[in-house]
Each structure stands twice: as C-alpha cells, then as structure tokens.
PDB file of N, CA, C and O in Angstrom:
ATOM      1  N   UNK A   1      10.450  13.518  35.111  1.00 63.00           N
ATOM      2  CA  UNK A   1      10.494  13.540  33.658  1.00 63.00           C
ATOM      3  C   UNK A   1      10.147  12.172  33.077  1.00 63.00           C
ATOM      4  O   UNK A   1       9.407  12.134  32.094  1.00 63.00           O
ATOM      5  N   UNK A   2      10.689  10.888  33.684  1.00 68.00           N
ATOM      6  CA  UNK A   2      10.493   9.291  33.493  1.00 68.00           C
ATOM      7  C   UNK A   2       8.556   9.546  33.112  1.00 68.00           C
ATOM      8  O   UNK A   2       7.978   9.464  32.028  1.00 68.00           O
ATOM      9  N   UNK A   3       8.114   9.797  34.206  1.00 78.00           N
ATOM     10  CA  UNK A   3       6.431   9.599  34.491  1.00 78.00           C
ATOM     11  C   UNK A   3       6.034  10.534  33.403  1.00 78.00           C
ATOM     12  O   UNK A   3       4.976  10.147  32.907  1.00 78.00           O
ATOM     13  N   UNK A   4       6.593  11.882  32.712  1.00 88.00           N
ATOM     14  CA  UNK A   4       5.802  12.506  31.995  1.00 88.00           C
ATOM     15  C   UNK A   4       5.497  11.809  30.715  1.00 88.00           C
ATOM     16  O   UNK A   4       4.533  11.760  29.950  1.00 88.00           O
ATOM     17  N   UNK A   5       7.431  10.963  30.814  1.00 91.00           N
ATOM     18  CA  UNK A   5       7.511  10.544  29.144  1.00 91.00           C
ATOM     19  C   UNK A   5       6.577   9.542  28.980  1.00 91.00           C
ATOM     20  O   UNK A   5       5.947   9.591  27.924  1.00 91.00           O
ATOM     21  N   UNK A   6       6.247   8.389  29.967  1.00 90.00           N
ATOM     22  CA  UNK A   6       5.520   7.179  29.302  1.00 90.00           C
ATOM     23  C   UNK A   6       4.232   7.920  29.547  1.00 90.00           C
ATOM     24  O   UNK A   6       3.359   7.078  29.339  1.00 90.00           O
ATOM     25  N   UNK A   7       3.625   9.123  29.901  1.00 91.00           N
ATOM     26  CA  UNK A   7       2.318   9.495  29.959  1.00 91.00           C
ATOM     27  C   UNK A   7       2.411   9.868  28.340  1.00 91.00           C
ATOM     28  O   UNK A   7       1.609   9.243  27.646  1.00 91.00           O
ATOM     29  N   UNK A   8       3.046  10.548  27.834  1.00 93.00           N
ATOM     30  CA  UNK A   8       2.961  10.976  26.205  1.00 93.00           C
ATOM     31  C   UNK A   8       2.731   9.783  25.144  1.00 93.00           C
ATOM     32  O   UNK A   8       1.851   9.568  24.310  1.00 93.00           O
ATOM     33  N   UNK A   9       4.391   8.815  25.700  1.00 92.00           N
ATOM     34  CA  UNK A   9       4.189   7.492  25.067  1.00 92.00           C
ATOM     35  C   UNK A   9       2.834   6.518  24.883  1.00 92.00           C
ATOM     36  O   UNK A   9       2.599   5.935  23.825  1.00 92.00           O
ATOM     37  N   UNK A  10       1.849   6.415  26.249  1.00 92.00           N
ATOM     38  CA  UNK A  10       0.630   5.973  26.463  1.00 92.00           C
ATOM     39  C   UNK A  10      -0.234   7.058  25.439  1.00 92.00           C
ATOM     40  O   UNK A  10      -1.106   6.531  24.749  1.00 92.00           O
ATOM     41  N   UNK A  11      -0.091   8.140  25.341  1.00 94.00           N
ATOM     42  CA  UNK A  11      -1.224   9.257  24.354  1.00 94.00           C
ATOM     43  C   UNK A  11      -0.531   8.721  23.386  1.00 94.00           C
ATOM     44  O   UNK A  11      -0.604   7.496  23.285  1.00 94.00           O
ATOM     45  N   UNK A  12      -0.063   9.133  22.855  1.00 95.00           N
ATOM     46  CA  UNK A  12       0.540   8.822  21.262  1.00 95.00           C
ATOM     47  C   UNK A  12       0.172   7.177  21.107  1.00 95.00           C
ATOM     48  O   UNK A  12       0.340   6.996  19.901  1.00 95.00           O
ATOM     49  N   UNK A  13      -0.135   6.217  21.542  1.00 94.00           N
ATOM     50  CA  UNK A  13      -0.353   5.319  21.328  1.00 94.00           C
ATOM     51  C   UNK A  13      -1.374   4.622  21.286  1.00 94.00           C
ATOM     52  O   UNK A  13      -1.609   3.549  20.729  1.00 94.00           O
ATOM     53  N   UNK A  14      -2.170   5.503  22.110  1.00 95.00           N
ATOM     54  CA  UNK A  14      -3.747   5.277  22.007  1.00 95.00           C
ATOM     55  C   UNK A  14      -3.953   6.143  20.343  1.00 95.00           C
ATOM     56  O   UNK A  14      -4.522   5.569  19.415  1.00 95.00           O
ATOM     57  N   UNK A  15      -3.417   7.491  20.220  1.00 95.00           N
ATOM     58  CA  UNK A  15      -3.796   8.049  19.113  1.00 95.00           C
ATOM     59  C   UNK A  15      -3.469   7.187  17.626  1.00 95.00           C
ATOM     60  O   UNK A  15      -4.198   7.056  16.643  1.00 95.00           O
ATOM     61  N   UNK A  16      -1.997   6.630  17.897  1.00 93.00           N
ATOM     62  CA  UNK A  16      -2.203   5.495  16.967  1.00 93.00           C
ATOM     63  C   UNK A  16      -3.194   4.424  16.439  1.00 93.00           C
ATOM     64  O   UNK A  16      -3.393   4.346  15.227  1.00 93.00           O
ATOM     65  N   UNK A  17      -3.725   3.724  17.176  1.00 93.00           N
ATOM     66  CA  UNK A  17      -4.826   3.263  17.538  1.00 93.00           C
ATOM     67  C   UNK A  17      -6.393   3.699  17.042  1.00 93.00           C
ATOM     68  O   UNK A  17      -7.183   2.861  16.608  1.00 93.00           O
ATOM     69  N   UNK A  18      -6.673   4.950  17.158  1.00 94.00           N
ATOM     70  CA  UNK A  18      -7.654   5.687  16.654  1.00 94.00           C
ATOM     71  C   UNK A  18      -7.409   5.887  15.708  1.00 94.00           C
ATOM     72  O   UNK A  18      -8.456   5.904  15.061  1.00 94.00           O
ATOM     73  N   UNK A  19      -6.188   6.175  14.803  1.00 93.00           N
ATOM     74  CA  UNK A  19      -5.987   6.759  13.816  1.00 93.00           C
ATOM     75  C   UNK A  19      -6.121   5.649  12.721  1.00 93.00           C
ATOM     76  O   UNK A  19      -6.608   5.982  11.641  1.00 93.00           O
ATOM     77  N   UNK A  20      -5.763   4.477  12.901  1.00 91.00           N
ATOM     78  CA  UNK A  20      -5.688   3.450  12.347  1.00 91.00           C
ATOM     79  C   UNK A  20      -7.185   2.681  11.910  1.00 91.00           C
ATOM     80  O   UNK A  20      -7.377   1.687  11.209  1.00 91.00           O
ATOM     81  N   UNK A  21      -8.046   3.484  12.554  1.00 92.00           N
ATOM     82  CA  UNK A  21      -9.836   3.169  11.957  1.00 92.00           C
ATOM     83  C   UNK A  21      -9.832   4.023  11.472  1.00 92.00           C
ATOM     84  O   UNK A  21     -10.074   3.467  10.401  1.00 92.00           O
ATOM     85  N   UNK A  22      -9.749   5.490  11.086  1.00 91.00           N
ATOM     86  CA  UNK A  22     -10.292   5.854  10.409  1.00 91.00           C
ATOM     87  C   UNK A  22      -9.269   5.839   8.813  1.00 91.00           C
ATOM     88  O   UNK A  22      -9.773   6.326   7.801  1.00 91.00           O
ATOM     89  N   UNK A  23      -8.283   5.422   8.781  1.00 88.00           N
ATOM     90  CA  UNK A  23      -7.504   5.337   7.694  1.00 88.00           C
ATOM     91  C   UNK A  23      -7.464   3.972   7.201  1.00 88.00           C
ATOM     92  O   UNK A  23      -7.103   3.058   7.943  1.00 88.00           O
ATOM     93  N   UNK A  24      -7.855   3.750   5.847  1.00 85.00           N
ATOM     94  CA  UNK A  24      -9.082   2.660   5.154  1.00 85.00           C
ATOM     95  C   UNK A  24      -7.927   1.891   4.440  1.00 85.00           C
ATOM     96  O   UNK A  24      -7.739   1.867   3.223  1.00 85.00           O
ATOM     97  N   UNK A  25      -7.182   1.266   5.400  1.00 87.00           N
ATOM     98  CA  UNK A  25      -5.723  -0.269   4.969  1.00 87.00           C
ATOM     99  C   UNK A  25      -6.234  -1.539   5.798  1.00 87.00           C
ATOM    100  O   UNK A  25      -7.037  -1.763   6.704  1.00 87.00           O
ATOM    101  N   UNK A  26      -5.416  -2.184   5.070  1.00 89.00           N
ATOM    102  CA  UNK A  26      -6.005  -3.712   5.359  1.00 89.00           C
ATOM    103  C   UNK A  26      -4.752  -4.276   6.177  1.00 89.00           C
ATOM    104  O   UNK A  26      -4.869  -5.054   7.124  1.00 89.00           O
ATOM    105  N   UNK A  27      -3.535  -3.782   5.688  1.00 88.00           N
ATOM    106  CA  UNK A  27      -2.027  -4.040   6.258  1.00 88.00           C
ATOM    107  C   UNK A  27      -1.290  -2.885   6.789  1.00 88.00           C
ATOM    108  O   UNK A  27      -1.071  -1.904   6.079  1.00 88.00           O
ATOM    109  N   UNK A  28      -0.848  -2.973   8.169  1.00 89.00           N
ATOM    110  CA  UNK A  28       0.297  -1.910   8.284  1.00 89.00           C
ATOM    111  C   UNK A  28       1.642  -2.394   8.504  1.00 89.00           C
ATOM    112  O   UNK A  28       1.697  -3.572   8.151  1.00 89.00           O
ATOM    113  N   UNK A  29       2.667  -2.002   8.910  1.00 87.00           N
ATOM    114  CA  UNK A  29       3.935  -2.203   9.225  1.00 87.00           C
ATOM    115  C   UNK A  29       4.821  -1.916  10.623  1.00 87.00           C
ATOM    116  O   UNK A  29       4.972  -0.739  10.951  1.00 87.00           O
ATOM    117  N   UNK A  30       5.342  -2.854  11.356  1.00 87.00           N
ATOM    118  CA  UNK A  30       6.001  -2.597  12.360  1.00 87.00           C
ATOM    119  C   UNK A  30       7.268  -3.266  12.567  1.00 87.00           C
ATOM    120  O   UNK A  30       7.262  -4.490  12.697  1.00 87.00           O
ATOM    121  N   UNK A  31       8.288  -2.656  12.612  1.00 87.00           N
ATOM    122  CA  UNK A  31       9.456  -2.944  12.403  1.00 87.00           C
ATOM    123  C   UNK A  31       9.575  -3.799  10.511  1.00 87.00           C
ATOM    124  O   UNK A  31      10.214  -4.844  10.386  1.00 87.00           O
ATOM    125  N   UNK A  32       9.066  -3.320   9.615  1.00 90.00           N
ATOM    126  CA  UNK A  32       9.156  -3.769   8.648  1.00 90.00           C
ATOM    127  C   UNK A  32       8.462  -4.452   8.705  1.00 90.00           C
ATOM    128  O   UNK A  32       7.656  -3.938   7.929  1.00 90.00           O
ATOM    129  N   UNK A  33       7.934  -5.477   9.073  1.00 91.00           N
ATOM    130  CA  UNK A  33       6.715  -6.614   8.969  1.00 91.00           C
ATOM    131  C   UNK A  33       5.426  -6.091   8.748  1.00 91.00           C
ATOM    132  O   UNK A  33       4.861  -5.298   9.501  1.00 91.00           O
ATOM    133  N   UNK A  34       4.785  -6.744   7.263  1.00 93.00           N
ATOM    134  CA  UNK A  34       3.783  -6.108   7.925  1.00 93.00           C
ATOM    135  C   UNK A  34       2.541  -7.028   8.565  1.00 93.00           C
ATOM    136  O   UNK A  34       2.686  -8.250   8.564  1.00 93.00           O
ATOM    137  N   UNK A  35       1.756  -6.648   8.916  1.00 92.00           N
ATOM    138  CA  UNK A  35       0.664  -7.371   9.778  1.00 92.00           C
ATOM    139  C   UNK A  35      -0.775  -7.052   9.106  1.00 92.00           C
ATOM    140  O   UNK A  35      -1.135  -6.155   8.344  1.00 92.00           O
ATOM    141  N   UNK A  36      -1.400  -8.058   9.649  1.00 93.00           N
ATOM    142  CA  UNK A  36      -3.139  -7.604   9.705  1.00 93.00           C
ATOM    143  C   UNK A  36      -3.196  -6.636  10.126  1.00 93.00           C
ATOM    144  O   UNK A  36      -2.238  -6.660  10.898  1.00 93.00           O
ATOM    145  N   UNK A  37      -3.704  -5.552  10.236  1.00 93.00           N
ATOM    146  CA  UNK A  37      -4.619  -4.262  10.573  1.00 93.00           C
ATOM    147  C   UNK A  37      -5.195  -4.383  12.404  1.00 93.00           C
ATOM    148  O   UNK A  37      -4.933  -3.554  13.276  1.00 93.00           O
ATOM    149  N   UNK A  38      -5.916  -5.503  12.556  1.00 94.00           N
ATOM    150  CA  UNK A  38      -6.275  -5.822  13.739  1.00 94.00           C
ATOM    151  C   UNK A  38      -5.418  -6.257  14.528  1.00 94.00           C
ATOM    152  O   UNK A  38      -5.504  -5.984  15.725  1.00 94.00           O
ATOM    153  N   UNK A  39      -4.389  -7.041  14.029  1.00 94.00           N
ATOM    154  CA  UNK A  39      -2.738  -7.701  14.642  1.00 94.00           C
ATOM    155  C   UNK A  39      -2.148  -6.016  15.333  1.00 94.00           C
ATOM    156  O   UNK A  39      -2.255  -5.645  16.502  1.00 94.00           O
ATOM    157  N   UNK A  40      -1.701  -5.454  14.484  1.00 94.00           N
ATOM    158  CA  UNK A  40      -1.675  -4.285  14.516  1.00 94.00           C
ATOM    159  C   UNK A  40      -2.083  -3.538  15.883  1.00 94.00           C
ATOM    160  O   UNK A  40      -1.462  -3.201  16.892  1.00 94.00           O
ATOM    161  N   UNK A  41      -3.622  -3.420  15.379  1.00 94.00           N
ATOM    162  CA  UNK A  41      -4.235  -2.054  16.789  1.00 94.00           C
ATOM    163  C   UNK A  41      -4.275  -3.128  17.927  1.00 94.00           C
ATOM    164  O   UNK A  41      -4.758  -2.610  18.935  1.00 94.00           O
ATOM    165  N   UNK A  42      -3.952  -4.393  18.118  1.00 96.00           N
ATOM    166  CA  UNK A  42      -3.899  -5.281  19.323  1.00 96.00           C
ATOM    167  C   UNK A  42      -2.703  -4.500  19.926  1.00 96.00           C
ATOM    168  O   UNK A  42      -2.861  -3.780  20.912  1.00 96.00           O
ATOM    169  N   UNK A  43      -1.479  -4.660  19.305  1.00 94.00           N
ATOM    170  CA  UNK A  43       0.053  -4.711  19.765  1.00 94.00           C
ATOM    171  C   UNK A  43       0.071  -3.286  20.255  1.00 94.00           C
ATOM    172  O   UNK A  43       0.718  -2.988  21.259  1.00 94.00           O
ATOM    173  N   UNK A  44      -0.678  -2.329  19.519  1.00 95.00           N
ATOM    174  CA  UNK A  44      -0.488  -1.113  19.753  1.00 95.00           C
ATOM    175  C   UNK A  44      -1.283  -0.573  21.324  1.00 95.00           C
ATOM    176  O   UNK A  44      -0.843   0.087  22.265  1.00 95.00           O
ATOM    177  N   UNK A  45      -2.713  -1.244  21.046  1.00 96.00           N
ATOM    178  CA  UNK A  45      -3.436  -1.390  22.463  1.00 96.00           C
ATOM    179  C   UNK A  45      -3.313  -1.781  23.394  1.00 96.00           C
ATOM    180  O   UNK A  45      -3.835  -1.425  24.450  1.00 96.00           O
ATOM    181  N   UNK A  46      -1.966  -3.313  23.011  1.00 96.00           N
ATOM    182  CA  UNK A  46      -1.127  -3.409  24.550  1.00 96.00           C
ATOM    183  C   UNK A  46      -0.332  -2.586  25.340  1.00 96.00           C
ATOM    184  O   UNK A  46      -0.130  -2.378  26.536  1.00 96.00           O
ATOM    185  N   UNK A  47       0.159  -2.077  23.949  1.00 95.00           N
ATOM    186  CA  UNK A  47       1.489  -0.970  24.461  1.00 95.00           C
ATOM    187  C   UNK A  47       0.949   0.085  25.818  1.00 95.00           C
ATOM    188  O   UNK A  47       1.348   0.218  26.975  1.00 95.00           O
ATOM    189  N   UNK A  48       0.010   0.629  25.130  1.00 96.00           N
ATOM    190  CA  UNK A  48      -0.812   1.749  25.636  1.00 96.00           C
ATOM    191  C   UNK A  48      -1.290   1.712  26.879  1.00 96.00           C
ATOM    192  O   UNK A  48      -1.091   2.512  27.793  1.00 96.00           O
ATOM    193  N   UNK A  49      -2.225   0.293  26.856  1.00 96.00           N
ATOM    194  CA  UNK A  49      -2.798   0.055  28.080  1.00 96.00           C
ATOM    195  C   UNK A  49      -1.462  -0.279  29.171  1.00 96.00           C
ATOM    196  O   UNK A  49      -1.400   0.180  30.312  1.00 96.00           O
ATOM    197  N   UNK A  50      -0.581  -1.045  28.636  1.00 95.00           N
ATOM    198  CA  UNK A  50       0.606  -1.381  29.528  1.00 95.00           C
ATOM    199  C   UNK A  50       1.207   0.253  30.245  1.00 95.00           C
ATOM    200  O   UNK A  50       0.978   0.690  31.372  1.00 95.00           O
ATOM    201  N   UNK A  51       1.853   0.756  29.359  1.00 94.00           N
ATOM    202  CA  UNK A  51       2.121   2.132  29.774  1.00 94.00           C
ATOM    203  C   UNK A  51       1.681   3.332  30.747  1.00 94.00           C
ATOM    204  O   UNK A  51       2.180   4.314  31.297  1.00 94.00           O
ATOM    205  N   UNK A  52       0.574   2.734  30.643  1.00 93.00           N
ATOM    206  CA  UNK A  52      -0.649   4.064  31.377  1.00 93.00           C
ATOM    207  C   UNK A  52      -1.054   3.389  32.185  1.00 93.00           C
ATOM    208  O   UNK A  52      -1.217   4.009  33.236  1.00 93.00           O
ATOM    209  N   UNK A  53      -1.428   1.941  32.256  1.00 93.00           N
ATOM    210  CA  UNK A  53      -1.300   0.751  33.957  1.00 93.00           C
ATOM    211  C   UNK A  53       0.405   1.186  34.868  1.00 93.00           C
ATOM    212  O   UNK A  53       0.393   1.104  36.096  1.00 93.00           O
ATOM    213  N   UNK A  54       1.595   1.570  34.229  1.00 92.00           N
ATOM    214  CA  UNK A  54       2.421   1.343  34.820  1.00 92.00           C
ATOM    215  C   UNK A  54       2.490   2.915  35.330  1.00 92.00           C
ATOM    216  O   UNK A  54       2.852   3.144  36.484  1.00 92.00           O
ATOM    217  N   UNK A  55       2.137   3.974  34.445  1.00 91.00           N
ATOM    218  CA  UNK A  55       1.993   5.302  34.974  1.00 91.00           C
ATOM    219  C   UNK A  55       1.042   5.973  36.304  1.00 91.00           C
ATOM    220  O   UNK A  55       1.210   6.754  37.240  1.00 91.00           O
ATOM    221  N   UNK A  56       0.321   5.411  35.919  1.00 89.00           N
ATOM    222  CA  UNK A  56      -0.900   5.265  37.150  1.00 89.00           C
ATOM    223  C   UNK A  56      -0.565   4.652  38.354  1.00 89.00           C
ATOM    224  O   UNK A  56      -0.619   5.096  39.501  1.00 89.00           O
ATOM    225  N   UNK A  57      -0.206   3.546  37.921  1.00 90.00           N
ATOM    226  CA  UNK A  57       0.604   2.520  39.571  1.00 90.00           C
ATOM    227  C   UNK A  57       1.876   3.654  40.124  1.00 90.00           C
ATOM    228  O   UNK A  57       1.982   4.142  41.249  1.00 90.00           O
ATOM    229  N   UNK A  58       2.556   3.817  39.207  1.00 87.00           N
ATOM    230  CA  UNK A  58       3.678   4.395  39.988  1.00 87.00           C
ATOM    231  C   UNK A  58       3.705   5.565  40.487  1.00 87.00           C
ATOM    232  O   UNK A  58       4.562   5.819  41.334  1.00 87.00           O
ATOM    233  N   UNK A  59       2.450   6.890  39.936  1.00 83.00           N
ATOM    234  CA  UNK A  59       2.107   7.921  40.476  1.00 83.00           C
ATOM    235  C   UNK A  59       1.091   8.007  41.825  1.00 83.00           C
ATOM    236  O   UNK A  59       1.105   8.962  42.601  1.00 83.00           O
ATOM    237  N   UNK A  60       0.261   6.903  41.951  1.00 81.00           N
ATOM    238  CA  UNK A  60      -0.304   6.709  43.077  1.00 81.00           C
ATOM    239  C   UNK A  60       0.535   5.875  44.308  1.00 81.00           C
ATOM    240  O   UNK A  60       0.065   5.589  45.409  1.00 81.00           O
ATOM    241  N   UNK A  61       1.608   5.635  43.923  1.00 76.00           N
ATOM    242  CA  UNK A  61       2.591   5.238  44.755  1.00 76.00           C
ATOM    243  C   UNK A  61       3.171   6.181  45.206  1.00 76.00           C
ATOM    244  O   UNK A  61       3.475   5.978  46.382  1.00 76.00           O
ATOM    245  N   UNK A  62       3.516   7.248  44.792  1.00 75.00           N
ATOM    246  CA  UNK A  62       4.123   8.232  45.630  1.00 75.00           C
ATOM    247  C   UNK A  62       3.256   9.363  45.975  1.00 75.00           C
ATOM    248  O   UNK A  62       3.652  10.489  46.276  1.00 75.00           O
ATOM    249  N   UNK A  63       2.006   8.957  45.903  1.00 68.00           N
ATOM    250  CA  UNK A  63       0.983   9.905  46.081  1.00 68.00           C
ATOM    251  C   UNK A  63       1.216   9.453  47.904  1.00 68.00           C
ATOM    252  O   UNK A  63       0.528   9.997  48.768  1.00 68.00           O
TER     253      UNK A  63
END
C-alpha cells in the first residue's frame, strides 16, 4: 500500500505541474507563501521526480 501511495503522490504532482502552464498566474501559494510561478513548478518538480526515483528504486529492489 506504502509503494501505491507515493506512486499517486508522484502522479498528482507531476499533474500539478502541468496544470500550472496552462493556468495564466504569475504567483501561486504553498503553505501560505506565495512564490514565483517558476519557484513553484521547481518545488513541485522536485517533489515528483524525488517520489517516483524513490518508487522505482524500491520496487526494483524487491523485484
């Protein structure tokens, strides 16, 4: 169940990411702060890529 959740967490976060070009703001908000737009899809693109590097490692580990 661990491996399914950060596989969703990694989708939903890439979709964040996408969603955030085509919706026409200059500032968004995370934890109340808000940020540049590009500040933004960085933090979000770490998340993602982090998540789905750690999903991948740990499913080919018990492969």
């Amino acid at each position: 169940m661990k491996g399914k959740l950060s596989l969703i967490i990694g989708i939903l976060a890439i979709a964040n990411v996408v969603y955030s070009f085509f919706s026409n703001v200059k500032h968004s908000s995370i934890f109340g702060m808000e940020l540049n737009i590009w500040v933004y899809r960085l933090i979000w693109s770490f998340l993602a890529v982090s998540i789905l590097y750690k999903y991948f490692k740990d499913n080919k580990a018990t492969e």
